[in-house]
């Protein structure tokens, strides 16, 4: 089994999404001994914005297609995913490879993959909050590719030290439940 581990936070070792995505990889790795882990740090090595020419380079798509499980650290920046992560998604959503249009509508072609997303958000967001565009974007995006993503959450990270600790603890507890 191949695990693709993606991080996007600009906060280095202070990052909640990095701590949780690492914990997810550690836990599922233990459960599936012998896994190969490919790591891509989109903050340290950003992908350029998509261009037509960039479609000719399928290396990011090939890395995604070769993975069985994809673990993504997804911080909320300005109510959405970091543009670094969006640039990655722009390379994996490719017609004929990860989705196709049929007479009856779009069809996802990547349904054999497991996607687990560690979401970290500065505040607290109910599911129907109009400002929430992290899960509200990633869920339908991966659904479009045929995948039902799983989410773990660290919320209130920017509210204060206590809320940060509580948010992190909640995220790590959700990882334990997910791995169980
Ligand atoms: C550039 C930037 C933009 C942010 N925008 C938001 C935001 O719109 N809403 C929010 O709740 N938190 C926002 N935050 C707070 C982060 O979501 C929060 O600190 C989260 O923990 C970041 O993930 P990380 O700890 O993995 O870096 C922002 C943080 C940064 C650095």
PDB file of N, CA and C and ligand atoms in Angstrom, residues 9-11 14-18 75-79 120-123 125 157-158 164, ligand 1:
ATOM      1  N   UNK A   9       0.427  23.781   5.252  1.00  0.00           N
ATOM      2  CA  UNK A   9       0.507  24.903   6.195  1.00  0.00           C
ATOM      3  C   UNK A   9       1.836  25.640   6.072  1.00  0.00           C
ATOM      4  N   UNK A  10       1.760  26.976   6.233  1.00  0.00           N
ATOM      5  CA  UNK A  10       2.983  27.790   6.216  1.00  0.00           C
ATOM      6  C   UNK A  10       3.586  27.905   7.615  1.00  0.00           C
ATOM      7  N   UNK A  11       2.971  27.249   8.612  1.00  0.00           N
ATOM      8  CA  UNK A  11       3.372  27.449  10.009  1.00  0.00           C
ATOM      9  C   UNK A  11       4.399  26.464  10.551  1.00  0.00           C
ATOM     10  N   UNK A  14       4.751  24.742  14.187  1.00  0.00           N
ATOM     11  CA  UNK A  14       3.611  25.229  14.979  1.00  0.00           C
ATOM     12  C   UNK A  14       2.267  24.886  14.352  1.00  0.00           C
ATOM     13  N   UNK A  15       2.299  24.139  13.291  1.00  0.00           N
ATOM     14  CA  UNK A  15       1.071  23.885  12.536  1.00  0.00           C
ATOM     15  C   UNK A  15       0.233  22.764  13.152  1.00  0.00           C
ATOM     16  N   UNK A  16      -1.043  23.044  13.347  1.00  0.00           N
ATOM     17  CA  UNK A  16      -1.970  22.023  13.851  1.00  0.00           C
ATOM     18  C   UNK A  16      -2.265  20.979  12.777  1.00  0.00           C
ATOM     19  N   UNK A  17      -2.481  21.440  11.541  1.00  0.00           N
ATOM     20  CA  UNK A  17      -2.820  20.466  10.481  1.00  0.00           C
ATOM     21  C   UNK A  17      -1.647  19.533  10.197  1.00  0.00           C
ATOM     22  N   UNK A  18      -0.420  20.054  10.333  1.00  0.00           N
ATOM     23  CA  UNK A  18       0.746  19.183  10.141  1.00  0.00           C
ATOM     24  C   UNK A  18       0.835  18.138  11.252  1.00  0.00           C
ATOM     25  N   UNK A  75      -5.128  23.519   6.327  1.00  0.00           N
ATOM     26  CA  UNK A  75      -5.484  24.665   7.164  1.00  0.00           C
ATOM     27  C   UNK A  75      -6.472  25.579   6.450  1.00  0.00           C
ATOM     28  N   UNK A  76      -7.244  26.315   7.227  1.00  0.00           N
ATOM     29  CA  UNK A  76      -8.128  27.319   6.626  1.00  0.00           C
ATOM     30  C   UNK A  76      -7.379  28.635   6.495  1.00  0.00           C
ATOM     31  N   UNK A  77      -7.266  29.136   5.282  1.00  0.00           N
ATOM     32  CA  UNK A  77      -6.718  30.471   5.030  1.00  0.00           C
ATOM     33  C   UNK A  77      -7.790  31.294   4.331  1.00  0.00           C
ATOM     34  N   UNK A  78      -8.153  32.394   4.939  1.00  0.00           N
ATOM     35  CA  UNK A  78      -9.155  33.274   4.337  1.00  0.00           C
ATOM     36  C   UNK A  78     -10.385  32.493   3.886  1.00  0.00           C
ATOM     37  N   UNK A  79     -10.814  31.646   4.824  1.00  0.00           N
ATOM     38  CA  UNK A  79     -12.063  30.876   4.725  1.00  0.00           C
ATOM     39  C   UNK A  79     -12.018  29.744   3.704  1.00  0.00           C
ATOM     40  N   UNK A 120      -7.623  22.241   9.942  1.00  0.00           N
ATOM     41  CA  UNK A 120      -7.394  23.102  11.114  1.00  0.00           C
ATOM     42  C   UNK A 120      -7.928  24.491  10.785  1.00  0.00           C
ATOM     43  N   UNK A 121      -8.729  25.012  11.730  1.00  0.00           N
ATOM     44  CA  UNK A 121      -9.377  26.305  11.482  1.00  0.00           C
ATOM     45  C   UNK A 121      -9.204  27.195  12.709  1.00  0.00           C
ATOM     46  N   UNK A 122      -9.008  28.470  12.436  1.00  0.00           N
ATOM     47  CA  UNK A 122      -8.786  29.407  13.531  1.00  0.00           C
ATOM     48  C   UNK A 122     -10.001  29.580  14.409  1.00  0.00           C
ATOM     49  N   UNK A 123     -11.182  29.562  13.806  1.00  0.00           N
ATOM     50  CA  UNK A 123     -12.423  29.762  14.548  1.00  0.00           C
ATOM     51  C   UNK A 123     -13.246  28.490  14.607  1.00  0.00           C
ATOM     52  N   UNK A 125     -16.831  26.661  13.138  1.00  0.00           N
ATOM     53  CA  UNK A 125     -17.731  26.757  11.985  1.00  0.00           C
ATOM     54  C   UNK A 125     -18.768  25.642  12.024  1.00  0.00           C
ATOM     55  N   UNK A 157      -8.318  27.151  16.721  1.00  0.00           N
ATOM     56  CA  UNK A 157      -6.859  27.153  16.917  1.00  0.00           C
ATOM     57  C   UNK A 157      -6.313  28.567  17.128  1.00  0.00           C
ATOM     58  N   UNK A 158      -6.976  29.572  16.568  1.00  0.00           N
ATOM     59  CA  UNK A 158      -6.485  30.946  16.694  1.00  0.00           C
ATOM     60  C   UNK A 158      -7.225  31.744  17.770  1.00  0.00           C
ATOM     61  N   UNK A 164      -6.677  26.349  21.388  1.00  0.00           N
ATOM     62  CA  UNK A 164      -5.740  25.666  20.484  1.00  0.00           C
ATOM     63  C   UNK A 164      -5.444  24.252  20.989  1.00  0.00           C
TER      64      UNK A 164
HETATM   65  C1  LIG B   1      -2.925  33.463   6.217  1.00  0.00           C
HETATM   66  C2  LIG B   1      -3.905  32.934   7.218  1.00  0.00           C
HETATM   67  C3  LIG B   1      -5.260  33.081   7.008  1.00  0.00           C
HETATM   68  C4  LIG B   1      -6.177  32.604   7.931  1.00  0.00           C
HETATM   69  N1  LIG B   1      -7.513  32.738   7.696  1.00  0.00           N
HETATM   70  C5  LIG B   1      -8.406  32.215   8.574  1.00  0.00           C
HETATM   71  C6  LIG B   1      -9.798  32.317   8.330  1.00  0.00           C
HETATM   72  O1  LIG B   1     -10.255  32.859   7.337  1.00  0.00           O
HETATM   73  N2  LIG B   1     -10.646  31.790   9.237  1.00  0.00           N
HETATM   74  C7  LIG B   1     -10.211  31.147  10.353  1.00  0.00           C
HETATM   75  O2  LIG B   1     -11.022  30.650  11.139  1.00  0.00           O
HETATM   76  N3  LIG B   1      -8.886  31.029  10.610  1.00  0.00           N
HETATM   77  C8  LIG B   1      -7.995  31.553   9.755  1.00  0.00           C
HETATM   78  N4  LIG B   1      -6.649  31.435   9.996  1.00  0.00           N
HETATM   79  C9  LIG B   1      -6.220  30.676  11.169  1.00  0.00           C
HETATM   80  C10 LIG B   1      -5.859  29.271  10.761  1.00  0.00           C
HETATM   81  O3  LIG B   1      -6.932  28.618  10.119  1.00  0.00           O
HETATM   82  C11 LIG B   1      -5.461  28.452  11.983  1.00  0.00           C
HETATM   83  O4  LIG B   1      -4.391  29.100  12.644  1.00  0.00           O
HETATM   84  C12 LIG B   1      -5.078  27.045  11.603  1.00  0.00           C
HETATM   85  O5  LIG B   1      -4.648  26.380  12.725  1.00  0.00           O
HETATM   86  C13 LIG B   1      -3.977  27.065  10.565  1.00  0.00           C
HETATM   87  O6  LIG B   1      -3.524  25.759  10.331  1.00  0.00           O
HETATM   88  P1  LIG B   1      -2.048  25.353  10.783  1.00  0.00           P
HETATM   89  O7  LIG B   1      -2.013  25.434  12.296  1.00  0.00           O
HETATM   90  O8  LIG B   1      -1.911  23.956  10.282  1.00  0.00           O
HETATM   91  O9  LIG B   1      -1.096  26.293  10.152  1.00  0.00           O
HETATM   92  C14 LIG B   1      -5.720  31.941   9.101  1.00  0.00           C
HETATM   93  C15 LIG B   1      -4.337  31.776   9.292  1.00  0.00           C
HETATM   94  C16 LIG B   1      -3.439  32.261   8.374  1.00  0.00           C
HETATM   95  C17 LIG B   1      -1.971  32.050   8.610  1.00  0.00           C
END
